[in-house]
Amino acid sequence: MRILFIGDVVGKTGRTAISEHLPDMVKDWSLDLVIINGENAAGGFGITRVIAEELFGAGVDVITTGNHWADQKEILAYIETEDRILRPANYPKGTPGKGANLYQTAAGSVLVVNVMGRVFMDALDDPFAAAERELSACALGEGADAIVVDVHAEATSEKMAMGHFCDGRASLVVGTHSHVPTADAQILPGGTAFQCDAGACADYDSVIGMDKAEPLQRFTRKMSSQRFTPATGPATVCGIFAQTNGKGLASRIDPVRQGGRLKQTLPEL
Ligand SMILES: [Fe+2]
Ligand SMILES: [Fe+2]
């Protein structure tokens, strides 16, 4: 099975890059499933129904999120009706939406799990316990033909730990939230593809996708003068291409970077 995971899409420029590049990727790479982290899709903060539909129209199958998932309040009702959007599984009981779901593709079923870290982030339920719950309820090769875990976290240590925690039980564990792609794409000893952070789909002449003036003002003067807005230059689509074998484990992982300012890297298929 061929899976593309794209990191946090930031604002209109990120969405434009998706509409520009994703349809060709789906076709040229014969993708079976496309997952994108959409927590920053609406002006950098959250996601709306209109924007989710725009992403689905461009070829996205599943949208994961993170700490910004509920920044746009309309999502609270929408997520209850739309199975293709997930929020982190380790939010308290009673939170709208769900943190994991099984999707059918032409090549088999894929369980997608979204969890959020707790290091340098808001307090939440244990993401490892949440991942354990989802992976045991729908095991690889039994309940699902492939499993993808989006670990939305700040600390690389916590994301690496999640990779090892799921090793041999998931096809791909990939980090999101820090918006910068890491250079550690690998297949772990148990067969799980892993990268600490997928990177963002954003303008990289920015501070993690946001126009750089306001973050610089806050860092240098300890004062805020306006809210953050996404940088508007051409975005780089950053993500991970992963392929699974007959057991649902990874046979390859390739970083993907296309468009914008970052040096291009594409899988050679
Ligand atoms: Fe993000
Ligand atoms: Fe985030």
Short mmCIF file of C-alpha atoms and ligand atoms in Angstrom, two decimals:
data_model
loop_
_atom_site.label_atom_id
_atom_site.label_comp_id
_atom_site.label_asym_id
_atom_site.label_seq_id
_atom_site.Cartn_x
_atom_site.Cartn_y
_atom_site.Cartn_z
CA MET A 1 0.00 0.00 0.00
CA ARG A 2 1.24 3.51 -0.83
CA ILE A 3 0.55 6.24 1.68
CA LEU A 4 1.36 9.96 1.63
CA PHE A 5 1.32 11.87 4.90
CA ILE A 6 1.56 15.68 4.66
CA GLY A 7 2.43 17.84 7.69
CA ASP A 8 0.50 20.81 9.06
CA VAL A 9 -1.01 22.84 6.20
CA VAL A 10 -0.77 26.53 7.12
CA GLY A 11 -3.28 29.01 5.71
CA LYS A 12 -4.21 29.79 2.14
CA THR A 13 -0.69 29.48 0.72
CA GLY A 14 -0.44 25.96 2.16
CA ARG A 15 -3.82 25.03 0.71
CA THR A 16 -2.90 26.48 -2.68
CA ALA A 17 0.25 24.33 -2.75
CA ILE A 18 -1.88 21.28 -1.96
CA SER A 19 -4.27 21.97 -4.86
CA GLU A 20 -1.28 22.59 -7.12
CA HIS A 21 0.84 19.52 -6.28
CA LEU A 22 -1.33 16.85 -4.66
CA PRO A 23 -3.41 15.71 -7.67
CA ASP A 24 -0.20 14.86 -9.60
CA MET A 25 1.32 13.10 -6.58
CA VAL A 26 -1.80 10.93 -6.22
CA LYS A 27 -1.65 9.98 -9.89
CA ASP A 28 2.12 9.70 -10.43
CA TRP A 29 2.80 7.75 -7.23
CA SER A 30 -0.40 5.61 -7.37
CA LEU A 31 -1.28 6.61 -3.81
CA ASP A 32 -3.83 4.54 -1.91
CA LEU A 33 -4.31 7.00 0.95
CA VAL A 34 -3.46 10.66 1.59
CA ILE A 35 -3.45 12.02 5.13
CA ILE A 36 -2.82 15.67 6.00
CA ASN A 37 -2.59 17.49 9.30
CA GLY A 38 -5.13 20.33 9.01
CA GLU A 39 -4.93 22.05 12.40
CA ASN A 40 -3.54 25.30 10.90
CA ALA A 41 -5.48 25.29 7.62
CA ALA A 42 -7.82 28.21 8.44
CA GLY A 43 -5.61 31.31 8.62
CA GLY A 44 -3.19 29.36 10.79
CA PHE A 45 -5.79 28.49 13.40
CA GLY A 46 -8.03 25.44 13.14
CA ILE A 47 -10.11 24.23 10.23
CA THR A 48 -13.61 24.85 8.85
CA ARG A 49 -16.02 22.71 6.85
CA VAL A 50 -15.38 24.71 3.65
CA ILE A 51 -11.62 24.28 4.00
CA ALA A 52 -11.87 20.57 4.83
CA GLU A 53 -14.00 20.07 1.72
CA GLU A 54 -11.41 21.98 -0.33
CA LEU A 55 -8.69 19.59 0.92
CA PHE A 56 -10.85 16.50 0.26
CA GLY A 57 -11.49 17.86 -3.26
CA ALA A 58 -7.73 18.10 -3.89
CA GLY A 59 -7.23 14.41 -3.06
CA VAL A 60 -6.89 14.29 0.73
CA ASP A 61 -8.61 11.25 2.29
CA VAL A 62 -8.10 11.88 6.01
CA ILE A 63 -7.38 15.04 8.05
CA THR A 64 -5.61 14.80 11.39
CA THR A 65 -5.20 17.73 13.77
CA GLY A 66 -3.60 18.76 17.06
CA ASN A 67 -3.70 21.46 19.71
CA HIS A 68 -5.40 23.92 17.30
CA TRP A 69 -8.13 21.48 16.23
CA ALA A 70 -10.98 23.45 17.84
CA ASP A 71 -9.81 27.03 17.18
CA GLN A 72 -12.72 27.47 14.74
CA LYS A 73 -15.80 26.66 16.81
CA GLU A 74 -17.87 25.31 13.89
CA ILE A 75 -15.62 22.23 13.95
CA LEU A 76 -17.25 21.07 17.20
CA ALA A 77 -20.48 20.20 15.36
CA TYR A 78 -18.87 19.35 12.01
CA ILE A 79 -16.42 16.78 13.40
CA GLU A 80 -19.35 14.75 14.77
CA THR A 81 -20.68 14.32 11.22
CA GLU A 82 -17.40 13.90 9.32
CA ASP A 83 -15.47 10.66 9.92
CA ARG A 84 -12.56 11.83 7.79
CA ILE A 85 -11.44 14.41 10.38
CA LEU A 86 -9.71 13.29 13.57
CA ARG A 87 -8.66 15.18 16.70
CA PRO A 88 -6.10 13.80 19.18
CA ALA A 89 -7.37 10.61 20.86
CA ASN A 90 -6.10 11.61 24.30
CA TYR A 91 -8.52 14.50 24.87
CA PRO A 92 -10.86 13.91 27.83
CA LYS A 93 -13.88 11.65 27.51
CA GLY A 94 -16.84 13.57 26.08
CA THR A 95 -14.76 15.72 23.69
CA PRO A 96 -16.52 15.93 20.30
CA GLY A 97 -15.13 13.84 17.45
CA LYS A 98 -12.79 10.89 17.61
CA GLY A 99 -9.08 10.22 17.69
CA ALA A 100 -8.87 7.13 15.50
CA ASN A 101 -10.82 5.59 12.66
CA LEU A 102 -10.56 2.78 10.12
CA TYR A 103 -10.66 3.77 6.43
CA GLN A 104 -11.24 1.50 3.45
CA THR A 105 -9.04 1.97 0.39
CA ALA A 106 -8.79 0.01 -2.86
CA ALA A 107 -5.66 -1.67 -1.43
CA GLY A 108 -7.08 -2.52 2.01
CA SER A 109 -8.06 -0.95 5.31
CA VAL A 110 -6.00 1.70 7.13
CA LEU A 111 -6.35 2.65 10.79
CA VAL A 112 -5.35 6.28 11.35
CA VAL A 113 -4.59 7.31 14.93
CA ASN A 114 -3.99 10.90 16.10
CA VAL A 115 -2.37 11.49 19.51
CA MET A 116 -0.89 14.59 21.11
CA GLY A 117 2.22 14.89 23.26
CA ARG A 118 2.41 16.40 26.73
CA VAL A 119 6.01 17.69 26.89
CA PHE A 120 6.03 21.53 26.55
CA MET A 121 2.32 21.34 25.70
CA ASP A 122 -1.00 21.54 27.51
CA ALA A 123 -1.77 18.76 29.97
CA LEU A 124 -3.79 15.95 28.42
CA ASP A 125 -4.44 12.26 29.01
CA ASP A 126 -1.49 9.90 28.41
CA PRO A 127 -0.82 9.67 24.64
CA PHE A 128 0.96 6.31 25.05
CA ALA A 129 -2.06 4.80 26.81
CA ALA A 130 -4.30 6.22 24.06
CA ALA A 131 -2.09 4.75 21.33
CA GLU A 132 -2.03 1.41 23.15
CA ARG A 133 -5.82 1.40 23.36
CA GLU A 134 -6.26 2.10 19.63
CA LEU A 135 -3.52 -0.30 18.47
CA SER A 136 -4.86 -3.18 20.56
CA ALA A 137 -8.48 -2.55 19.53
CA CYS A 138 -7.55 -2.80 15.83
CA ALA A 139 -4.27 -4.66 15.46
CA LEU A 140 -2.09 -4.60 12.35
CA GLY A 141 -2.83 -7.62 10.15
CA GLU A 142 -6.02 -8.39 12.09
CA GLY A 143 -8.24 -5.29 12.22
CA ALA A 144 -6.27 -3.20 9.73
CA ASP A 145 -4.02 -3.79 6.72
CA ALA A 146 -2.00 -0.67 7.56
CA ILE A 147 -1.79 1.70 10.53
CA VAL A 148 -0.63 5.33 10.56
CA VAL A 149 -0.05 7.27 13.78
CA ASP A 150 0.21 11.09 13.75
CA VAL A 151 2.00 12.07 16.97
CA HIS A 152 1.39 15.78 17.35
CA ALA A 153 4.05 16.92 19.79
CA GLU A 154 6.68 19.54 20.51
CA ALA A 155 9.49 17.38 21.89
CA THR A 156 11.49 15.18 19.52
CA SER A 157 12.14 12.87 22.49
CA GLU A 158 8.44 12.22 23.01
CA LYS A 159 7.90 11.63 19.28
CA MET A 160 10.84 9.20 19.05
CA ALA A 161 9.55 7.37 22.10
CA MET A 162 6.15 7.04 20.43
CA GLY A 163 7.84 5.62 17.33
CA HIS A 164 9.53 2.91 19.38
CA PHE A 165 6.37 2.32 21.43
CA CYS A 166 4.47 1.52 18.21
CA ASP A 167 7.37 -0.23 16.43
CA GLY A 168 6.22 -3.45 14.80
CA ARG A 169 2.57 -2.55 15.43
CA ALA A 170 2.12 0.37 13.00
CA SER A 171 3.11 0.95 9.38
CA LEU A 172 4.10 4.59 9.92
CA VAL A 173 4.52 6.85 12.94
CA VAL A 174 5.11 10.47 11.99
CA GLY A 175 5.36 13.62 14.06
CA THR A 176 3.63 16.93 13.40
CA HIS A 177 3.33 20.31 15.20
CA SER A 178 6.89 21.66 15.02
CA HIS A 179 6.40 22.57 11.33
CA VAL A 180 10.01 21.82 10.35
CA PRO A 181 10.88 18.53 8.59
CA THR A 182 13.46 16.44 10.42
CA ALA A 183 16.18 14.44 8.64
CA ASP A 184 15.66 11.13 10.43
CA ALA A 185 13.39 9.18 8.06
CA GLN A 186 14.01 5.50 8.83
CA ILE A 187 12.41 2.11 9.22
CA LEU A 188 12.68 1.16 12.90
CA PRO A 189 13.96 -2.34 13.87
CA GLY A 190 10.43 -3.76 14.19
CA GLY A 191 9.40 -2.53 10.73
CA THR A 192 7.61 0.77 11.43
CA ALA A 193 8.47 3.75 9.22
CA PHE A 194 9.25 6.82 11.29
CA GLN A 195 10.14 10.50 11.05
CA CYS A 196 10.14 12.89 14.00
CA ASP A 197 8.39 15.67 12.11
CA ALA A 198 6.82 15.67 8.67
CA GLY A 199 7.33 19.43 8.35
CA ALA A 200 4.59 21.85 7.33
CA CYS A 201 2.91 22.78 4.10
CA ALA A 202 3.79 26.44 4.49
CA ASP A 203 5.89 29.38 3.31
CA TYR A 204 9.33 28.81 4.87
CA ASP A 205 10.26 32.52 4.71
CA SER A 206 8.46 32.71 8.05
CA VAL A 207 8.56 31.59 11.66
CA ILE A 208 6.95 28.15 11.51
CA GLY A 209 4.62 29.33 8.76
CA MET A 210 3.64 32.64 10.32
CA ASP A 211 4.62 36.06 8.98
CA LYS A 212 7.97 36.68 10.71
CA ALA A 213 7.42 40.29 11.87
CA GLU A 214 5.17 39.54 14.85
CA PRO A 215 7.16 36.54 16.19
CA LEU A 216 10.37 38.62 15.97
CA GLN A 217 8.68 41.47 17.80
CA ARG A 218 7.58 39.09 20.56
CA PHE A 219 11.00 37.42 20.86
CA THR A 220 12.99 40.64 20.90
CA ARG A 221 10.67 42.99 22.82
CA LYS A 222 8.56 40.58 24.86
CA MET A 223 5.47 42.40 23.60
CA SER A 224 2.76 41.47 21.16
CA SER A 225 1.33 44.09 18.81
CA GLN A 226 -0.99 41.99 16.65
CA ARG A 227 -2.13 38.42 16.15
CA PHE A 228 -0.12 35.94 14.13
CA THR A 229 -1.00 35.67 10.44
CA PRO A 230 0.33 33.10 7.99
CA ALA A 231 3.20 34.12 5.71
CA THR A 232 1.91 34.38 2.15
CA GLY A 233 4.83 33.39 -0.11
CA PRO A 234 4.81 30.11 -2.05
CA ALA A 235 4.55 27.08 0.25
CA THR A 236 6.64 23.92 0.33
CA VAL A 237 4.58 20.74 0.55
CA CYS A 238 6.39 18.68 3.22
CA GLY A 239 5.56 15.11 4.07
CA ILE A 240 6.38 11.45 4.01
CA PHE A 241 5.81 8.80 1.38
CA ALA A 242 5.58 5.31 2.85
CA GLN A 243 4.97 1.93 1.29
CA THR A 244 3.88 -1.19 3.17
CA ASN A 245 4.59 -4.88 2.59
CA GLY A 246 2.19 -7.83 2.87
CA LYS A 247 2.36 -7.69 6.68
CA GLY A 248 1.45 -4.00 6.81
CA LEU A 249 4.94 -3.02 7.93
CA ALA A 250 7.06 -0.49 6.04
CA SER A 251 9.06 -1.48 2.97
CA ARG A 252 10.18 2.11 2.33
CA ILE A 253 9.97 5.66 3.60
CA ASP A 254 10.89 8.74 1.62
CA PRO A 255 10.73 12.38 2.65
CA VAL A 256 8.72 14.62 0.32
CA ARG A 257 9.41 18.32 -0.19
CA GLN A 258 8.05 20.15 -3.22
CA GLY A 259 7.60 23.82 -4.15
CA GLY A 260 8.49 26.97 -2.25
CA ARG A 261 11.91 27.61 -0.71
CA LEU A 262 13.03 24.23 0.63
CA LYS A 263 15.28 22.02 -1.45
CA GLN A 264 13.16 19.56 -3.40
CA THR A 265 13.14 15.89 -2.36
CA LEU A 266 10.81 13.39 -4.02
CA PRO A 267 10.59 9.59 -3.90
CA GLU A 268 12.08 7.89 -6.95
CA LEU A 269 9.41 5.40 -7.89
FE FE B 1 0.66 22.99 13.54
FE FE B 2 0.13 22.05 16.78
#
